[in-house]
CSV table of C-alpha atoms in Angstrom, one decimal:
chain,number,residue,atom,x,y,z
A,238,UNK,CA,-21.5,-11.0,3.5
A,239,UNK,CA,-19.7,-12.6,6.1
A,240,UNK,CA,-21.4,-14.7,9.1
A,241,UNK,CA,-18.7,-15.8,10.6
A,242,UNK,CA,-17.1,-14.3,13.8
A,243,UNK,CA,-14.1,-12.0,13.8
A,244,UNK,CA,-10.7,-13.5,15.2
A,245,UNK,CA,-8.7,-10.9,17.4
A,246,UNK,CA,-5.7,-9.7,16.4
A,247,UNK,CA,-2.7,-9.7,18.5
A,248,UNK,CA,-1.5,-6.7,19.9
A,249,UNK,CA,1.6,-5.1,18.8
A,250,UNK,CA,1.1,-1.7,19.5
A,251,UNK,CA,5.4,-0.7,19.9
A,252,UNK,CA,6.0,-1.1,16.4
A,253,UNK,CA,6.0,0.9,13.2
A,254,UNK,CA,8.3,2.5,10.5
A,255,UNK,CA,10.0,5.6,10.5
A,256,UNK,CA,10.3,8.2,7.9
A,257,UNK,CA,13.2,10.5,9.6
A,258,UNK,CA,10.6,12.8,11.4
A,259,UNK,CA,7.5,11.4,10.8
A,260,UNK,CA,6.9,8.1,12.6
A,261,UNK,CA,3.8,5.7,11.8
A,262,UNK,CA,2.3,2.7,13.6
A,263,UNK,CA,-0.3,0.1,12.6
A,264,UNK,CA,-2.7,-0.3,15.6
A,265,UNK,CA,-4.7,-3.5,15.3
A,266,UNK,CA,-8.6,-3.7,15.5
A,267,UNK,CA,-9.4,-7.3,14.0
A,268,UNK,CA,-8.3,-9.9,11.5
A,269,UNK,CA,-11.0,-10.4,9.1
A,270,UNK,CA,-12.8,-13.7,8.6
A,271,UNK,CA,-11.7,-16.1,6.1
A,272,UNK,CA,-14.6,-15.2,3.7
A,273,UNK,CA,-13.6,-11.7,3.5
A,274,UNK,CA,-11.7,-12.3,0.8
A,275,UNK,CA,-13.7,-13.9,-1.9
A,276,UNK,CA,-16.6,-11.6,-0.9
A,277,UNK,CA,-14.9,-8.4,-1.4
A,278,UNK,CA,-12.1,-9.2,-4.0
A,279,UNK,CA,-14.5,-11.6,-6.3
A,280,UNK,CA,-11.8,-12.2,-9.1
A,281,UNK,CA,-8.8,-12.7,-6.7
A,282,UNK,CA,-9.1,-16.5,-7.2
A,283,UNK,CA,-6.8,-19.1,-6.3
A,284,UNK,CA,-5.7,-19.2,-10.1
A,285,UNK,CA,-4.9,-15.2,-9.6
A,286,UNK,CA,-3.1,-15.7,-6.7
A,287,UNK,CA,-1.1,-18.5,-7.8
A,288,UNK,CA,0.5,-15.8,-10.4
A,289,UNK,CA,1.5,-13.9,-7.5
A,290,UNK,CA,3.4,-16.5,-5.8
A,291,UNK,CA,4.8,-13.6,-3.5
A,292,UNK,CA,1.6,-13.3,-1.6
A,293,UNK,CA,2.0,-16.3,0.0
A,294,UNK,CA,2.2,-17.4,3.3
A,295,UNK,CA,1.7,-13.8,4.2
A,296,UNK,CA,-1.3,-12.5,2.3
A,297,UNK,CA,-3.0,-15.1,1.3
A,298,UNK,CA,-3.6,-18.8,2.0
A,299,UNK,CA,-3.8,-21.3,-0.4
A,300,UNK,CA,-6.8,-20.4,-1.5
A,301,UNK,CA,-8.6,-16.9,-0.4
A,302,UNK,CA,-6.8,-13.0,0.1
A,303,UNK,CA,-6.1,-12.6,3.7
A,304,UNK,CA,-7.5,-8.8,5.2
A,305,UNK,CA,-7.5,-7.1,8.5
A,306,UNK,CA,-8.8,-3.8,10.1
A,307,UNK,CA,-6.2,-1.8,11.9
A,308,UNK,CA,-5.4,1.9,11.8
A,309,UNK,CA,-2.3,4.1,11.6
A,310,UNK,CA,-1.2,6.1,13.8
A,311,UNK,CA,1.1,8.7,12.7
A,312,UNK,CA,3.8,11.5,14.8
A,313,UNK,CA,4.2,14.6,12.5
A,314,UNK,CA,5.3,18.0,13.3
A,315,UNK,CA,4.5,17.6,17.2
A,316,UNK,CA,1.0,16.1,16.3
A,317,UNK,CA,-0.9,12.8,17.1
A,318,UNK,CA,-3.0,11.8,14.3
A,319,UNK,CA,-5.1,8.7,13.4
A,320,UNK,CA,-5.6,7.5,10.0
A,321,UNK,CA,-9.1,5.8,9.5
A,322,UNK,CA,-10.6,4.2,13.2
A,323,UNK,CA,-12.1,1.0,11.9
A,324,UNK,CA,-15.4,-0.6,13.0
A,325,UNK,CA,-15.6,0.3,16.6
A,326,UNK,CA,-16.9,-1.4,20.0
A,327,UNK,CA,-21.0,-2.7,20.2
A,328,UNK,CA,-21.9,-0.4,17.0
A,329,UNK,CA,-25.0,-2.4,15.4
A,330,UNK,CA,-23.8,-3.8,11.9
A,331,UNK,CA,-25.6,-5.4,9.1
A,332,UNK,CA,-22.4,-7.3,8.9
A,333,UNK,CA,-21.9,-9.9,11.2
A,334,UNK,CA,-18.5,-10.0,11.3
A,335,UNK,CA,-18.2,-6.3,12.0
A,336,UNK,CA,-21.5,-6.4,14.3
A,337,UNK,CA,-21.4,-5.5,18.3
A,338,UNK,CA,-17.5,-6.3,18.4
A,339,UNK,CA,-15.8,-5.4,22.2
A,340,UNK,CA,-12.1,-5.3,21.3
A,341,UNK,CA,-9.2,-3.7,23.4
A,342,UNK,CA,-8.2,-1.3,20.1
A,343,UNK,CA,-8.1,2.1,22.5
A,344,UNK,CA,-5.9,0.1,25.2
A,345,UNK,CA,-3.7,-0.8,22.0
A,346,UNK,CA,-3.9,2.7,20.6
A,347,UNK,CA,-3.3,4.5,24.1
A,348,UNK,CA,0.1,2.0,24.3
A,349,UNK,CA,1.3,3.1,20.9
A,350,UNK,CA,1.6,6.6,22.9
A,351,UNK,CA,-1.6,7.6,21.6
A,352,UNK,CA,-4.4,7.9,24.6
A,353,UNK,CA,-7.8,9.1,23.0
A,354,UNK,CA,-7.2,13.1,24.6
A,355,UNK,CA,-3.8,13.4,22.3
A,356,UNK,CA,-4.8,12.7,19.1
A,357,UNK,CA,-4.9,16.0,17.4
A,358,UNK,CA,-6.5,15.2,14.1
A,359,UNK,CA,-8.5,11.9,12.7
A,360,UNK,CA,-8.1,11.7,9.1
A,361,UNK,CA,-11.1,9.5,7.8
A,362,UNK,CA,-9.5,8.6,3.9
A,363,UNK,CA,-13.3,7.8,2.8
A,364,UNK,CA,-17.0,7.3,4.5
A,365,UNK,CA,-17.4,4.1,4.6
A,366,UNK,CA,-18.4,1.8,7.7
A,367,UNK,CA,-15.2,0.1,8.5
A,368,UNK,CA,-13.1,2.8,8.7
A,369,UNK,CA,-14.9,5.1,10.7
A,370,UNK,CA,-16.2,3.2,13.8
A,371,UNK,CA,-14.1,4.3,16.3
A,372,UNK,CA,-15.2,7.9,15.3
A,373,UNK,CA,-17.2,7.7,19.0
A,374,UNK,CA,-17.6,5.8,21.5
A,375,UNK,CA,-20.8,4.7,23.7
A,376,UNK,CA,-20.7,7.2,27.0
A,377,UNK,CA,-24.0,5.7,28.5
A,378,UNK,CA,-26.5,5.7,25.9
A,379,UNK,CA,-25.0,8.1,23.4
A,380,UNK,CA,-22.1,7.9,20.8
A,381,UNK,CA,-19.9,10.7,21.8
A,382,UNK,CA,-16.5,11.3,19.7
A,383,UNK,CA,-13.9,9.3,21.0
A,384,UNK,CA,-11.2,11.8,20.5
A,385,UNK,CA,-12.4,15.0,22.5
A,386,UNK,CA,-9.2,17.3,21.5
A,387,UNK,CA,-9.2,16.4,17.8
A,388,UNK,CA,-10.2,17.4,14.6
A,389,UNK,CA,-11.5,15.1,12.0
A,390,UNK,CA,-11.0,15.5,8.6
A,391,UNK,CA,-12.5,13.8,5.1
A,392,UNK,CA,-12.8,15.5,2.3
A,393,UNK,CA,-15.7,17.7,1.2
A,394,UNK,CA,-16.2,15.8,-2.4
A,395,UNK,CA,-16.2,12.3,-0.2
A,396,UNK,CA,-19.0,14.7,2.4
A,397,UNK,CA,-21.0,16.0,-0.5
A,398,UNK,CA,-21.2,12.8,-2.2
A,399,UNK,CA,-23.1,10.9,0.7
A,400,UNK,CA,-25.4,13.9,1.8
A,401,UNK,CA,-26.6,13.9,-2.0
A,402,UNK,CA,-27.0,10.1,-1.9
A,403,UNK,CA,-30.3,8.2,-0.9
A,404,UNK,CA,-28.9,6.1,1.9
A,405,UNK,CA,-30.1,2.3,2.8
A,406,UNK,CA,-30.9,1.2,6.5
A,407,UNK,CA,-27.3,0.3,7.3
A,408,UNK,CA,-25.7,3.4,6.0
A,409,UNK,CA,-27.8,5.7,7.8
A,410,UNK,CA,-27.0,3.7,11.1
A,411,UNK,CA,-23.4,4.3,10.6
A,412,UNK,CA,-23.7,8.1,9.9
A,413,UNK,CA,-26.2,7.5,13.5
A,414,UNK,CA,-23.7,6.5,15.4
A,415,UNK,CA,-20.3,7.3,14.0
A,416,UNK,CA,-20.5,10.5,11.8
A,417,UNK,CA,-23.4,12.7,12.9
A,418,UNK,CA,-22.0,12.8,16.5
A,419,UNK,CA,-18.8,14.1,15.5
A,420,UNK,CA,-20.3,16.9,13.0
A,421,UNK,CA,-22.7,17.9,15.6
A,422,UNK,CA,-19.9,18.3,18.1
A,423,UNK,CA,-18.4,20.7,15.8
A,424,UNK,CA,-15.2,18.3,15.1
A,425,UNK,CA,-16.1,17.2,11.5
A,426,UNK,CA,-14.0,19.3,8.5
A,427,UNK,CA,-14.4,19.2,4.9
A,428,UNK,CA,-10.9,19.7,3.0
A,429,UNK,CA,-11.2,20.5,-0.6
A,430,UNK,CA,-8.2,18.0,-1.9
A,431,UNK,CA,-6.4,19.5,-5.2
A,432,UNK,CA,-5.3,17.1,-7.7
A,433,UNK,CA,-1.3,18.5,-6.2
A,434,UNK,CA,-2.8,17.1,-2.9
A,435,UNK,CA,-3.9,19.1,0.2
A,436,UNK,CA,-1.3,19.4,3.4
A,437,UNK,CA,-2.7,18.8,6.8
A,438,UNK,CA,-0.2,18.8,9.2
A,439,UNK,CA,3.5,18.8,8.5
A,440,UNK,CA,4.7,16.3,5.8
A,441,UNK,CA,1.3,14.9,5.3
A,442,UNK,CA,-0.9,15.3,2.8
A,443,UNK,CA,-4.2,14.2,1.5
A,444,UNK,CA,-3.9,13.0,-2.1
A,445,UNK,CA,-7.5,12.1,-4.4
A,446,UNK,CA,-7.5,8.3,-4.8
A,447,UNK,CA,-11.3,8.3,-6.1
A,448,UNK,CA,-12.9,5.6,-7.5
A,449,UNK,CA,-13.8,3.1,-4.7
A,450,UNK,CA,-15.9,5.9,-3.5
A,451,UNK,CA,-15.8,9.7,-5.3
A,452,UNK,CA,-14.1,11.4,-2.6
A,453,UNK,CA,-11.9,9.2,-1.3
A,454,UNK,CA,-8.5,10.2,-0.6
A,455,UNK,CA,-4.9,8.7,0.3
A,456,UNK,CA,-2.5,9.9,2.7
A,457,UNK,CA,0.7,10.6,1.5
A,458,UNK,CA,3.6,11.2,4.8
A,459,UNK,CA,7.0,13.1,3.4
A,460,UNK,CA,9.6,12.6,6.0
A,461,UNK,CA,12.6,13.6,5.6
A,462,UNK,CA,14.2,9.9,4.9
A,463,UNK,CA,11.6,8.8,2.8
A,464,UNK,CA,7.6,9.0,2.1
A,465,UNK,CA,5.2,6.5,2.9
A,466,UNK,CA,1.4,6.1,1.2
A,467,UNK,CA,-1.4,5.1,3.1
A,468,UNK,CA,-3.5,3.4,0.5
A,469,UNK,CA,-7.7,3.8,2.4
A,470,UNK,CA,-9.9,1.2,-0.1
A,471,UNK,CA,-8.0,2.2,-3.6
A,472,UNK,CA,-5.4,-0.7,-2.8
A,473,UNK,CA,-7.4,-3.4,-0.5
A,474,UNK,CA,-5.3,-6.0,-1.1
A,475,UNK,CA,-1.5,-6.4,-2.0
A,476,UNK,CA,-3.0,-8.8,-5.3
A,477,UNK,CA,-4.4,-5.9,-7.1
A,478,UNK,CA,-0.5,-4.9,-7.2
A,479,UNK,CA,0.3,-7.9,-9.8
A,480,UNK,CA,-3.7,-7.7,-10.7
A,481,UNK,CA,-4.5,-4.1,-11.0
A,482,UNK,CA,-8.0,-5.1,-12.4
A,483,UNK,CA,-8.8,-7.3,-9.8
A,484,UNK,CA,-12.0,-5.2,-8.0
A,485,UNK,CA,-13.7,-4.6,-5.0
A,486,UNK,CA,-17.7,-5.5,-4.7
A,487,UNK,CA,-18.5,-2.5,-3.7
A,488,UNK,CA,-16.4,-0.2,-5.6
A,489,UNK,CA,-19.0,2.5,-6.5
A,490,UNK,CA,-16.9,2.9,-10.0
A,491,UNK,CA,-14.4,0.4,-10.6
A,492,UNK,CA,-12.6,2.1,-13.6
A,493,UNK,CA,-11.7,4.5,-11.8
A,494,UNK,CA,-10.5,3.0,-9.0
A,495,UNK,CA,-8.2,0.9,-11.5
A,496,UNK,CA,-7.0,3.9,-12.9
A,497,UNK,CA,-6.5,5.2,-9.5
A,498,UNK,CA,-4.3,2.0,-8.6
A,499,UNK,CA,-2.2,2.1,-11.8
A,500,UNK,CA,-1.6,5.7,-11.4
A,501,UNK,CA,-0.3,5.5,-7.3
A,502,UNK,CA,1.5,2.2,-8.3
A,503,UNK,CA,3.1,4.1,-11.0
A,504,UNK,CA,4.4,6.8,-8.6
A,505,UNK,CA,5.8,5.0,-5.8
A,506,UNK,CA,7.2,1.8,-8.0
A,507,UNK,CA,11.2,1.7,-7.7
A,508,UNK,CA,11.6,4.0,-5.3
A,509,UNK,CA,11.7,3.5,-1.9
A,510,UNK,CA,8.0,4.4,-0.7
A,511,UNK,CA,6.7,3.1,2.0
A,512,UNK,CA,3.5,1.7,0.7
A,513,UNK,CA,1.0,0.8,3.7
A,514,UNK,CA,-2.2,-1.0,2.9
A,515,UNK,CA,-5.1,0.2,5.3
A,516,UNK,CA,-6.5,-3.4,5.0
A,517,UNK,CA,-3.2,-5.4,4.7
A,518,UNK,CA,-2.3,-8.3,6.7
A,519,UNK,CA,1.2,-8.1,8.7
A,520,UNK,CA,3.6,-7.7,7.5
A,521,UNK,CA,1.6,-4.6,5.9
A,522,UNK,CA,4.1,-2.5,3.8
A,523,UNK,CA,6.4,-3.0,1.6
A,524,UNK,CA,8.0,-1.0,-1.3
A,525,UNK,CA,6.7,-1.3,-4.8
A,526,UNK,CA,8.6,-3.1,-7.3
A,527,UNK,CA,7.9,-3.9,-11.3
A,528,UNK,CA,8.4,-7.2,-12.5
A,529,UNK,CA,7.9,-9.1,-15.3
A,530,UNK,CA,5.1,-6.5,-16.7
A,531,UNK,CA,3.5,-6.5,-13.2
A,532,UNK,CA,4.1,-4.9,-9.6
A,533,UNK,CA,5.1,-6.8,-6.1
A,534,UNK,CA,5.5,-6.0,-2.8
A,535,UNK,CA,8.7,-6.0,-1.3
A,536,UNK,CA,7.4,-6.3,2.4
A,537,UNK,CA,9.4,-4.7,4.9
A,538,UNK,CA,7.8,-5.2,8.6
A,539,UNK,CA,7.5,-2.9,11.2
A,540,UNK,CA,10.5,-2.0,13.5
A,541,UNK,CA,10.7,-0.9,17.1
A,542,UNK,CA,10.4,2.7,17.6
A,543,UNK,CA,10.6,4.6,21.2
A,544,UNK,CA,6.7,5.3,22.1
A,545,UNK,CA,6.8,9.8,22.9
A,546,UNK,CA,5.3,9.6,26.0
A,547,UNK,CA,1.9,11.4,25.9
């Protein structure tokens, strides 16, 4: 693990691609320390990145995978709706570099046009501690949700799979203070997600992407210009586009999260998908292209787009 202190990101909260009526912004929570990289993605060495020549200066210095934490927030159908909510403000973490952090991501969120009392649904892609922090926040000395009007969403096999599993010290603080809460509030869904995917609000839809956890799911946005994917854990990195096989250390089954890659790279190479990486570093999407036996990213960075007042 990491024991070196998070850097901030810099907000830029007015930006984000459109889809024709679906809109989608990355809000920043924190760049990830340098040793992120070789900690998570083990085999995405300096030799493997040097095959990719593309990912540099972007996503990757000369030597390590760069990462980030940020969420998306997406306009569909007349609805405010967050896509994973990161590590969260003074949560206790085993993690260091996720542990006690007091960023300004709600000020950044609420600037996007998204103050906590809009958002109208949360969609959590997968259970896991950095993507479900801002779930609550700290309202004296209790974790309340942070979005009081919303309904959260994962998917029941992602649900089931946790409440079956034996949980270590660290996981059952996060379900303390960023899960529980929420389901004892009465916010918390369980979507059953069809391999055809499952529709949540207009144009979006939760599609299975298991393998980095068993439930996990992507979110797939069908605007009426183009579709986008948002890729949760299956795709961490824009190396395992060129290096599929290329894994992350804590992948619960790592086959199938390959085959999970190949088969969402498959689908959205030469077309022109939106492909959004929940853990990318800006410029954050691209489209897909093959080459030379292997897949790129094309990046295409964020535009301005008029914030709907709230």
């Amino acid at each position: 693990m990491s024991t070196a202190a998070p850097r901030q990101a810099t907000a830029s909260t007015s930006t984000g691609w459109s889809l024709g009526d679906i809109t989608v912004r990355r809000v920043d929570e924190i760049e990830l320390p340098r040793q992120t990289g070789p900690w998570l993605l083990p085999d995405a060495t300096k030799e493997v990145l040097d095959e990719a020549s593309w990912l540099r200066p972007d996503f990757a210095d000369a030597e390590v995978p760069r990462l980030a934490s940020h969420s998306f927030a997406v306009e569909a159908g007349g609805l405010r709706i967050v896509v994973d909510t990161g590590i969260g403000n003074a949560k206790p973490r085993a993690n260091p570099a996720w542990n006690g952090l007091d960023t300004d991501f709600l000020q950044r969120l609420a600037a996007a046009g998204f103050p906590t009392e809009s958002v109208d649904l949360v969609i959590t892609t997968h259970l896991h501690t950095d993507h479900v922090g801002w779930n609550t926040r700290l309202a004296g000395e209790e974790w309340v949700p942070t979005f009081p009007n919303a309904r959260y969403l994962t998917s029941r096999t992602e649900w089931d799979h946790w409440a079956a599993t034996e949980l270590d010290e660290a996981r059952r603080q996060m379900f303390r203070d960023s899960v529980t809460p929420v389901r004892d509030a009465g916010q918390y869904d369980r979507v059953d997600v069809s391999e055809q995917g499952h529709e949540v609000a207009p144009g979006v839809f939760l599609v299975p992407a298991p393998g980095h956890t068993p439930g996990q799911v992507a979110v797939e946005l069908r605007g009426s210009d183009r579709r986008a994917l948002i890729t949760g854990d299956s795709i961490h990195h824009p190396v395992q586009l060129s290096h599929p096989h290329v894994h992350s250390c804590v992948d619960i089954d790592s086959a199938q999260a390959v085959r999970t890659r190949a088969r969402l790279l498959d689908t959205l190479a030469d077309t022109d998908a939106l492909l959004l990486g929940t853990h990318f570093p800006r410029p954050t999407g691209g489209t897909v292209r093959r080459e030379s036996g292997r897949y790129r990213l094309l990046a295409e960075p964020a535009v301005e787009i008029p914030t709907t007042a709230a």
